[in-house]
Amino acid sequence: MSRTLTPLQPSDRRAEFRANAWYGAAVCGALMVAVLLTFSRTFGYGFLKIDDGSFVYNEPHVANGFSWSGIVWAFTGGPLQEWYPLAVLSHMLDCQIYGLDPAGHHATNVLLHAATAVTLFLALWRMTGNLWPSALVAALFALHPLRVESVAWIAERRDVLSGLCFTLTLAAYDAYVRHPRSLGRYLAVCGLFALGLTAKPMLVTLPPLLVLLDYWPLERLGPRAAAFSWRPVIDKLPLFGLAFAVAVVTLETHKPWFAPLALSERLASAAVGCVAYLGQMFVPIGLSGFYCHPEAGLPTWQVAAAVILLLVISAAVVIWRKPCPYLFVGWFWYLGMLVPVSGLTPVGGEARADRYTYLPQIGLDIALVWGAMRLLAAWPARRWVFGIGSALVLVVLMACTWRQTGFWRNDKTLWEHALACDPHNVRAHYMLGNALSQIDEARAVAEYNLVLERAPTNRDVYGRLRALAHFYLGDIEAGHGNTAAAAAHYEQALELEKDFAAAEASWGLQLAKEGKLAEAIARFERSLAIAPDNVATLCYLAAAQSQHHETDEAIANYRQALKIDGNSSLAHRNLGILLAQRQAQTEAIQHFRRAIEIDPDDLPLYREIAGLLRQNGKTSEANRYEETGKKAGLRVAEAQNLRGTELVKQGKMREAIALFRTAVAAGPGNVAAHLNLADALASQGLLDEARVEYRKALTIAPDCVPAKQYLEQLDNR
């Protein structure tokens, strides 16, 4: 452990680096290994429904990898119409390399976090000359359970990427301070800061943080400075200008998802949140994916206690700023970096979030580590106490982080844990309903109904949740063919939230199924007025217009959909059908070919294109498509049959029967699919239909013993 608590002079720092180069390399390696071990279980996790779809797998601009249109979109639009261009480009790169395999996306997050920890260590070591305290700060930052949300959640690439840019900016700034006349080093600071802002605008707080670092450990300002100079202020002005510009863009693009709280409530929430993060730093239990604002608001005593505690700590570090400058810098690092995410500027509906501590907590770690060193300075055994104590703390943190990472395995485990932390968490009930909608529909309905039951009607912040719950209940009713019930839920959703594009579109689909095409078209058009670039809604509108004999309008909307997403197989397919009807066969064939490239499992399309090719005298190519279609049919039949057997094991017979029907339609010669369908039908008491399937199996394979046995059993009933 370094003998000094004060930063070394430049010549001494260079000597420190040379003398401890091997130790430094060992620390870097240990940090990388510790982070990889602690977060390695995320490599086996999938995407989450919350934001991962918007940022990666459901966003064509990202999922298709790099393209010029995607790069332009990243800087001018972006997911959720929010501005994170560098983070979006990193997701595109992942998709270019890994496709939609979530393991690669998780690995990138972990590696970026490890790189951030290493560069933080090197930057602090370089600034202070204190190797082991810098190493401990980096380790506390990297291995704390509060980091799990930023690392395990793929969509939070924004945190780990901006974190790396942040630590690189600190290192570049230290290099510039040592050579203040170097234009190249100054431009490196500005460039890295600009990159960080494009990853996550939270870095707007970096310029004032650099002023704090000028006070300690760089000693360009304050009583330890060699002489007063305006240079430390002047060289921040371009950085403040960048920060201001990005802050304006952020406030313009990051619209609140929920109705904002009153200013007094936001101030109270910010104060209590700062204290809550302090508590979670020292006792990291009850960490949740979402922290709700209390339904009745925060108790006055709690707000008062939080404000008093914050004022007392702030006053203390100001008083002790000369003997303990690291306490002053660390504390105001923490408070200052929390400002953009404290709730003072409303964006999301949460009271606070673990991810918001990603960079602010570094300040507390600095204050804690250098403060502990000062307390232990007079102890003869301080090295042993510091070393053993640090090792024990890090082991405990790694164990807690490993456990916390397990809750991020999938949507179900994440939101069940959130409800275990807070049973009154309405947002968690809603998100759990989403997670269960594909695996346990009955429980999903129960969770959505709990949202409607428990979400306060007198607080606007919950209005969107109620609208979303109605929307998904409507989708579930629609899936069961309960059109009237579905329409009632969509109507209630739209009463709660007027500009609800998805509810308009879903209601339009139900009207189209009922044959009310004019009303359906009106709903689709309202949806597109709210979200004009929604490819699915454009295709729904075009399909309804086609049925309503508005073919020109339908063709125009399919073309518009393809301008937005050239990889929409549905738009290519349906546009090709309309063009074929208009005898534009050459263009129709082009769209059919593209649709099959995108979706090789679209079996009816093989027959469509083969027929058109024959009409145009391209018999050999038509034969190839027919043969390919047969192979695709066998592949689809086998896949659907296997999936159906899994559903049977889960007791989901209705869904299994639907898949078995798809399997026998795709591969009529698949004996196993006919047998499985027959068994499923018989188990549901549909004996006549079961006999038909057993006989079809015997027609394909006359010696099929199971089919004969089951037919005999049915005939003997």
mmCIF file with all atom_site columns, N, CA and C in Angstrom, residues 146 266-285 287 291 298 301-314 331 334-335 338 341-342 351-353 357 360-361 364:
data_model
loop_
_atom_site.group_PDB
_atom_site.id
_atom_site.type_symbol
_atom_site.label_atom_id
_atom_site.label_alt_id
_atom_site.label_comp_id
_atom_site.label_asym_id
_atom_site.label_entity_id
_atom_site.label_seq_id
_atom_site.pdbx_PDB_ins_code
_atom_site.Cartn_x
_atom_site.Cartn_y
_atom_site.Cartn_z
_atom_site.occupancy
_atom_site.B_iso_or_equiv
_atom_site.pdbx_formal_charge
_atom_site.auth_seq_id
_atom_site.auth_comp_id
_atom_site.auth_asym_id
_atom_site.auth_atom_id
_atom_site.pdbx_PDB_model_num
ATOM 1   N N  . LEU A 1 146 ? -25.000 -3.254 -7.150  1.00 0.00 ? 146 LEU A N  1
ATOM 2   C CA . LEU A 1 146 ? -25.711 -2.183 -7.855  1.00 0.00 ? 146 LEU A CA 1
ATOM 3   C C  . LEU A 1 146 ? -25.323 -2.103 -9.328  1.00 0.00 ? 146 LEU A C  1
ATOM 4   N N  . ARG A 1 266 ? -40.885 15.846 -6.745  1.00 0.00 ? 266 ARG A N  1
ATOM 5   C CA . ARG A 1 266 ? -39.620 15.463 -7.371  1.00 0.00 ? 266 ARG A CA 1
ATOM 6   C C  . ARG A 1 266 ? -38.436 15.832 -6.473  1.00 0.00 ? 266 ARG A C  1
ATOM 7   N N  . LEU A 1 267 ? -38.486 16.992 -5.839  1.00 0.00 ? 267 LEU A N  1
ATOM 8   C CA . LEU A 1 267 ? -37.413 17.392 -4.923  1.00 0.00 ? 267 LEU A CA 1
ATOM 9   C C  . LEU A 1 267 ? -37.325 16.425 -3.747  1.00 0.00 ? 267 LEU A C  1
ATOM 10  N N  . ALA A 1 268 ? -38.477 16.055 -3.211  1.00 0.00 ? 268 ALA A N  1
ATOM 11  C CA . ALA A 1 268 ? -38.501 15.115 -2.088  1.00 0.00 ? 268 ALA A CA 1
ATOM 12  C C  . ALA A 1 268 ? -37.957 13.759 -2.512  1.00 0.00 ? 268 ALA A C  1
ATOM 13  N N  . SER A 1 269 ? -38.376 13.288 -3.693  1.00 0.00 ? 269 SER A N  1
ATOM 14  C CA . SER A 1 269 ? -37.916 11.995 -4.191  1.00 0.00 ? 269 SER A CA 1
ATOM 15  C C  . SER A 1 269 ? -36.411 12.000 -4.431  1.00 0.00 ? 269 SER A C  1
ATOM 16  N N  . ALA A 1 270 ? -35.880 13.124 -4.947  1.00 0.00 ? 270 ALA A N  1
ATOM 17  C CA . ALA A 1 270 ? -34.444 13.220 -5.197  1.00 0.00 ? 270 ALA A CA 1
ATOM 18  C C  . ALA A 1 270 ? -33.654 13.113 -3.902  1.00 0.00 ? 270 ALA A C  1
ATOM 19  N N  . ALA A 1 271 ? -34.099 13.805 -2.858  1.00 0.00 ? 271 ALA A N  1
ATOM 20  C CA . ALA A 1 271 ? -33.388 13.768 -1.573  1.00 0.00 ? 271 ALA A CA 1
ATOM 21  C C  . ALA A 1 271 ? -33.419 12.373 -0.969  1.00 0.00 ? 271 ALA A C  1
ATOM 22  N N  . VAL A 1 272 ? -34.596 11.758 -0.949  1.00 0.00 ? 272 VAL A N  1
ATOM 23  C CA . VAL A 1 272 ? -34.716 10.410 -0.373  1.00 0.00 ? 272 VAL A CA 1
ATOM 24  C C  . VAL A 1 272 ? -33.929 9.405  -1.209  1.00 0.00 ? 272 VAL A C  1
ATOM 25  N N  . GLY A 1 273 ? -33.938 9.579  -2.553  1.00 0.00 ? 273 GLY A N  1
ATOM 26  C CA . GLY A 1 273 ? -33.194 8.671  -3.416  1.00 0.00 ? 273 GLY A CA 1
ATOM 27  C C  . GLY A 1 273 ? -31.706 8.712  -3.153  1.00 0.00 ? 273 GLY A C  1
ATOM 28  N N  . CYS A 1 274 ? -31.142 9.913  -2.972  1.00 0.00 ? 274 CYS A N  1
ATOM 29  C CA . CYS A 1 274 ? -29.705 10.026 -2.681  1.00 0.00 ? 274 CYS A CA 1
ATOM 30  C C  . CYS A 1 274 ? -29.330 9.267  -1.419  1.00 0.00 ? 274 CYS A C  1
ATOM 31  N N  . VAL A 1 275 ? -30.182 9.351  -0.415  1.00 0.00 ? 275 VAL A N  1
ATOM 32  C CA . VAL A 1 275 ? -29.906 8.644  0.846   1.00 0.00 ? 275 VAL A CA 1
ATOM 33  C C  . VAL A 1 275 ? -30.121 7.132  0.662   1.00 0.00 ? 275 VAL A C  1
ATOM 34  N N  . ALA A 1 276 ? -31.141 6.759  -0.113  1.00 0.00 ? 276 ALA A N  1
ATOM 35  C CA . ALA A 1 276 ? -31.402 5.337  -0.347  1.00 0.00 ? 276 ALA A CA 1
ATOM 36  C C  . ALA A 1 276 ? -30.220 4.675  -1.051  1.00 0.00 ? 276 ALA A C  1
ATOM 37  N N  . TYR A 1 277 ? -29.639 5.361  -2.038  1.00 0.00 ? 277 TYR A N  1
ATOM 38  C CA . TYR A 1 277 ? -28.468 4.797  -2.721  1.00 0.00 ? 277 TYR A CA 1
ATOM 39  C C  . TYR A 1 277 ? -27.304 4.622  -1.748  1.00 0.00 ? 277 TYR A C  1
ATOM 40  N N  . LEU A 1 278 ? -27.161 5.576  -0.818  1.00 0.00 ? 278 LEU A N  1
ATOM 41  C CA . LEU A 1 278 ? -26.117 5.435  0.205   1.00 0.00 ? 278 LEU A CA 1
ATOM 42  C C  . LEU A 1 278 ? -26.317 4.155  1.005   1.00 0.00 ? 278 LEU A C  1
ATOM 43  N N  . GLY A 1 279 ? -27.561 3.932  1.419   1.00 0.00 ? 279 GLY A N  1
ATOM 44  C CA . GLY A 1 279 ? -27.846 2.730  2.194   1.00 0.00 ? 279 GLY A CA 1
ATOM 45  C C  . GLY A 1 279 ? -27.594 1.469  1.398   1.00 0.00 ? 279 GLY A C  1
ATOM 46  N N  . GLN A 1 280 ? -27.989 1.465  0.116   1.00 0.00 ? 280 GLN A N  1
ATOM 47  C CA . GLN A 1 280 ? -27.799 0.272  -0.707  1.00 0.00 ? 280 GLN A CA 1
ATOM 48  C C  . GLN A 1 280 ? -26.326 0.029  -1.020  1.00 0.00 ? 280 GLN A C  1
ATOM 49  N N  . MET A 1 281 ? -25.526 1.067  -0.981  1.00 0.00 ? 281 MET A N  1
ATOM 50  C CA . MET A 1 281 ? -24.098 0.872  -1.196  1.00 0.00 ? 281 MET A CA 1
ATOM 51  C C  . MET A 1 281 ? -23.500 0.026  -0.072  1.00 0.00 ? 281 MET A C  1
ATOM 52  N N  . PHE A 1 282 ? -23.909 0.315  1.167   1.00 0.00 ? 282 PHE A N  1
ATOM 53  C CA . PHE A 1 282 ? -23.342 -0.395 2.307   1.00 0.00 ? 282 PHE A CA 1
ATOM 54  C C  . PHE A 1 282 ? -24.105 -1.679 2.629   1.00 0.00 ? 282 PHE A C  1
ATOM 55  N N  . VAL A 1 283 ? -25.403 -1.699 2.342   1.00 0.00 ? 283 VAL A N  1
ATOM 56  C CA . VAL A 1 283 ? -26.217 -2.904 2.597   1.00 0.00 ? 283 VAL A CA 1
ATOM 57  C C  . VAL A 1 283 ? -27.010 -3.199 1.316   1.00 0.00 ? 283 VAL A C  1
ATOM 58  N N  . PRO A 1 284 ? -26.404 -3.889 0.356   1.00 0.00 ? 284 PRO A N  1
ATOM 59  C CA . PRO A 1 284 ? -27.047 -4.078 -0.948  1.00 0.00 ? 284 PRO A CA 1
ATOM 60  C C  . PRO A 1 284 ? -28.083 -5.211 -0.945  1.00 0.00 ? 284 PRO A C  1
ATOM 61  N N  . ILE A 1 285 ? -29.183 -4.972 -0.257  1.00 0.00 ? 285 ILE A N  1
ATOM 62  C CA . ILE A 1 285 ? -30.264 -5.956 -0.243  1.00 0.00 ? 285 ILE A CA 1
ATOM 63  C C  . ILE A 1 285 ? -31.534 -5.297 -0.772  1.00 0.00 ? 285 ILE A C  1
ATOM 64  N N  . LEU A 1 287 ? -32.535 -5.155 -3.825  1.00 0.00 ? 287 LEU A N  1
ATOM 65  C CA . LEU A 1 287 ? -32.335 -4.461 -5.096  1.00 0.00 ? 287 LEU A CA 1
ATOM 66  C C  . LEU A 1 287 ? -33.370 -4.950 -6.106  1.00 0.00 ? 287 LEU A C  1
ATOM 67  N N  . TYR A 1 291 ? -38.333 0.658  -8.860  1.00 0.00 ? 291 TYR A N  1
ATOM 68  C CA . TYR A 1 291 ? -38.743 1.195  -7.565  1.00 0.00 ? 291 TYR A CA 1
ATOM 69  C C  . TYR A 1 291 ? -39.886 2.182  -7.795  1.00 0.00 ? 291 TYR A C  1
ATOM 70  N N  . LEU A 1 298 ? -44.227 10.471 -0.256  1.00 0.00 ? 298 LEU A N  1
ATOM 71  C CA . LEU A 1 298 ? -43.224 10.205 0.773   1.00 0.00 ? 298 LEU A CA 1
ATOM 72  C C  . LEU A 1 298 ? -43.627 10.860 2.091   1.00 0.00 ? 298 LEU A C  1
ATOM 73  N N  . TRP A 1 301 ? -41.549 13.131 7.471   1.00 0.00 ? 301 TRP A N  1
ATOM 74  C CA . TRP A 1 301 ? -40.396 12.879 8.335   1.00 0.00 ? 301 TRP A CA 1
ATOM 75  C C  . TRP A 1 301 ? -39.237 12.264 7.542   1.00 0.00 ? 301 TRP A C  1
ATOM 76  N N  . GLN A 1 302 ? -39.587 11.417 6.575   1.00 0.00 ? 302 GLN A N  1
ATOM 77  C CA . GLN A 1 302 ? -38.549 10.760 5.787   1.00 0.00 ? 302 GLN A CA 1
ATOM 78  C C  . GLN A 1 302 ? -37.823 11.767 4.905   1.00 0.00 ? 302 GLN A C  1
ATOM 79  N N  . VAL A 1 303 ? -38.579 12.659 4.297   1.00 0.00 ? 303 VAL A N  1
ATOM 80  C CA . VAL A 1 303 ? -37.969 13.694 3.458   1.00 0.00 ? 303 VAL A CA 1
ATOM 81  C C  . VAL A 1 303 ? -37.096 14.602 4.315   1.00 0.00 ? 303 VAL A C  1
ATOM 82  N N  . ALA A 1 304 ? -37.615 15.015 5.473   1.00 0.00 ? 304 ALA A N  1
ATOM 83  C CA . ALA A 1 304 ? -36.861 15.909 6.353   1.00 0.00 ? 304 ALA A CA 1
ATOM 84  C C  . ALA A 1 304 ? -35.562 15.250 6.816   1.00 0.00 ? 304 ALA A C  1
ATOM 85  N N  . ALA A 1 305 ? -35.647 13.973 7.191   1.00 0.00 ? 305 ALA A N  1
ATOM 86  C CA . ALA A 1 305 ? -34.451 13.261 7.651   1.00 0.00 ? 305 ALA A CA 1
ATOM 87  C C  . ALA A 1 305 ? -33.413 13.158 6.534   1.00 0.00 ? 305 ALA A C  1
ATOM 88  N N  . ALA A 1 306 ? -33.870 12.898 5.310   1.00 0.00 ? 306 ALA A N  1
ATOM 89  C CA . ALA A 1 306 ? -32.952 12.782 4.178   1.00 0.00 ? 306 ALA A CA 1
ATOM 90  C C  . ALA A 1 306 ? -32.268 14.112 3.905   1.00 0.00 ? 306 ALA A C  1
ATOM 91  N N  . VAL A 1 307 ? -33.027 15.202 3.906   1.00 0.00 ? 307 VAL A N  1
ATOM 92  C CA . VAL A 1 307 ? -32.466 16.524 3.636   1.00 0.00 ? 307 VAL A CA 1
ATOM 93  C C  . VAL A 1 307 ? -31.444 16.900 4.704   1.00 0.00 ? 307 VAL A C  1
ATOM 94  N N  . ILE A 1 308 ? -31.791 16.639 5.970   1.00 0.00 ? 308 ILE A N  1
ATOM 95  C CA . ILE A 1 308 ? -30.869 16.973 7.067   1.00 0.00 ? 308 ILE A CA 1
ATOM 96  C C  . ILE A 1 308 ? -29.572 16.184 6.935   1.00 0.00 ? 308 ILE A C  1
ATOM 97  N N  . LEU A 1 309 ? -29.696 14.883 6.638   1.00 0.00 ? 309 LEU A N  1
ATOM 98  C CA . LEU A 1 309 ? -28.496 14.048 6.502   1.00 0.00 ? 309 LEU A CA 1
ATOM 99  C C  . LEU A 1 309 ? -27.616 14.542 5.356   1.00 0.00 ? 309 LEU A C  1
ATOM 100 N N  . LEU A 1 310 ? -28.215 14.864 4.238   1.00 0.00 ? 310 LEU A N  1
ATOM 101 C CA . LEU A 1 310 ? -27.438 15.350 3.093   1.00 0.00 ? 310 LEU A CA 1
ATOM 102 C C  . LEU A 1 310 ? -26.753 16.673 3.423   1.00 0.00 ? 310 LEU A C  1
ATOM 103 N N  . LEU A 1 311 ? -27.454 17.557 4.124   1.00 0.00 ? 311 LEU A N  1
ATOM 104 C CA . LEU A 1 311 ? -26.863 18.848 4.493   1.00 0.00 ? 311 LEU A CA 1
ATOM 105 C C  . LEU A 1 311 ? -25.722 18.673 5.486   1.00 0.00 ? 311 LEU A C  1
ATOM 106 N N  . VAL A 1 312 ? -25.906 17.776 6.451   1.00 0.00 ? 312 VAL A N  1
ATOM 107 C CA . VAL A 1 312 ? -24.859 17.542 7.459   1.00 0.00 ? 312 VAL A CA 1
ATOM 108 C C  . VAL A 1 312 ? -23.600 16.996 6.800   1.00 0.00 ? 312 VAL A C  1
ATOM 109 N N  . ILE A 1 313 ? -23.755 15.991 5.925   1.00 0.00 ? 313 ILE A N  1
ATOM 110 C CA . ILE A 1 313 ? -22.584 15.415 5.257   1.00 0.00 ? 313 ILE A CA 1
ATOM 111 C C  . ILE A 1 313 ? -21.908 16.467 4.383   1.00 0.00 ? 313 ILE A C  1
ATOM 112 N N  . SER A 1 314 ? -22.729 17.239 3.647   1.00 0.00 ? 314 SER A N  1
ATOM 113 C CA . SER A 1 314 ? -22.158 18.265 2.765   1.00 0.00 ? 314 SER A CA 1
ATOM 114 C C  . SER A 1 314 ? -21.382 19.306 3.570   1.00 0.00 ? 314 SER A C  1
ATOM 115 N N  . TRP A 1 331 ? -17.664 13.169 -2.324  1.00 0.00 ? 331 TRP A N  1
ATOM 116 C CA . TRP A 1 331 ? -19.069 13.421 -1.992  1.00 0.00 ? 331 TRP A CA 1
ATOM 117 C C  . TRP A 1 331 ? -19.759 14.236 -3.082  1.00 0.00 ? 331 TRP A C  1
ATOM 118 N N  . TYR A 1 334 ? -20.396 12.313 -6.210  1.00 0.00 ? 334 TYR A N  1
ATOM 119 C CA . TYR A 1 334 ? -21.618 11.502 -6.072  1.00 0.00 ? 334 TYR A CA 1
ATOM 120 C C  . TYR A 1 334 ? -22.876 12.340 -6.285  1.00 0.00 ? 334 TYR A C  1
ATOM 121 N N  . LEU A 1 335 ? -23.000 13.436 -5.550  1.00 0.00 ? 335 LEU A N  1
ATOM 122 C CA . LEU A 1 335 ? -24.210 14.253 -5.662  1.00 0.00 ? 335 LEU A CA 1
ATOM 123 C C  . LEU A 1 335 ? -24.344 14.890 -7.045  1.00 0.00 ? 335 LEU A C  1
ATOM 124 N N  . LEU A 1 338 ? -25.418 12.539 -9.863  1.00 0.00 ? 338 LEU A N  1
ATOM 125 C CA . LEU A 1 338 ? -26.798 12.043 -9.711  1.00 0.00 ? 338 LEU A CA 1
ATOM 126 C C  . LEU A 1 338 ? -27.844 13.045 -10.203 1.00 0.00 ? 338 LEU A C  1
ATOM 127 N N  . VAL A 1 341 ? -30.269 12.244 -13.106 1.00 0.00 ? 341 VAL A N  1
ATOM 128 C CA . VAL A 1 341 ? -31.129 11.065 -12.951 1.00 0.00 ? 341 VAL A CA 1
ATOM 129 C C  . VAL A 1 341 ? -31.809 11.037 -11.589 1.00 0.00 ? 341 VAL A C  1
ATOM 130 N N  . SER A 1 342 ? -31.788 12.164 -10.888 1.00 0.00 ? 342 SER A N  1
ATOM 131 C CA . SER A 1 342 ? -32.348 12.199 -9.539  1.00 0.00 ? 342 SER A CA 1
ATOM 132 C C  . SER A 1 342 ? -33.859 12.299 -9.532  1.00 0.00 ? 342 SER A C  1
ATOM 133 N N  . ALA A 1 351 ? -38.968 5.790  -9.108  1.00 0.00 ? 351 ALA A N  1
ATOM 134 C CA . ALA A 1 351 ? -38.471 6.702  -8.079  1.00 0.00 ? 351 ALA A CA 1
ATOM 135 C C  . ALA A 1 351 ? -36.947 6.783  -8.129  1.00 0.00 ? 351 ALA A C  1
ATOM 136 N N  . ARG A 1 352 ? -36.319 5.659  -8.412  1.00 0.00 ? 352 ARG A N  1
ATOM 137 C CA . ARG A 1 352 ? -34.865 5.596  -8.570  1.00 0.00 ? 352 ARG A CA 1
ATOM 138 C C  . ARG A 1 352 ? -34.559 4.304  -9.312  1.00 0.00 ? 352 ARG A C  1
ATOM 139 N N  . ALA A 1 353 ? -33.287 4.067  -9.620  1.00 0.00 ? 353 ALA A N  1
ATOM 140 C CA . ALA A 1 353 ? -32.903 2.850  -10.338 1.00 0.00 ? 353 ALA A CA 1
ATOM 141 C C  . ALA A 1 353 ? -31.460 2.516  -10.016 1.00 0.00 ? 353 ALA A C  1
ATOM 142 N N  . THR A 1 357 ? -26.662 4.611  -10.362 1.00 0.00 ? 357 THR A N  1
ATOM 143 C CA . THR A 1 357 ? -25.482 4.728  -9.497  1.00 0.00 ? 357 THR A CA 1
ATOM 144 C C  . THR A 1 357 ? -24.195 4.336  -10.217 1.00 0.00 ? 357 THR A C  1
ATOM 145 N N  . PRO A 1 360 ? -21.917 7.652  -10.476 1.00 0.00 ? 360 PRO A N  1
ATOM 146 C CA . PRO A 1 360 ? -21.888 8.441  -9.233  1.00 0.00 ? 360 PRO A CA 1
ATOM 147 C C  . PRO A 1 360 ? -21.233 7.726  -8.057  1.00 0.00 ? 360 PRO A C  1
ATOM 148 N N  . GLN A 1 361 ? -21.426 6.401  -7.943  1.00 0.00 ? 361 GLN A N  1
ATOM 149 C CA . GLN A 1 361 ? -20.921 5.709  -6.760  1.00 0.00 ? 361 GLN A CA 1
ATOM 150 C C  . GLN A 1 361 ? -19.402 5.702  -6.705  1.00 0.00 ? 361 GLN A C  1
ATOM 151 N N  . LEU A 1 364 ? -18.249 8.044  -4.073  1.00 0.00 ? 364 LEU A N  1
ATOM 152 C CA . LEU A 1 364 ? -18.343 7.517  -2.703  1.00 0.00 ? 364 LEU A CA 1
ATOM 153 C C  . LEU A 1 364 ? -17.237 6.512  -2.426  1.00 0.00 ? 364 LEU A C  1
#
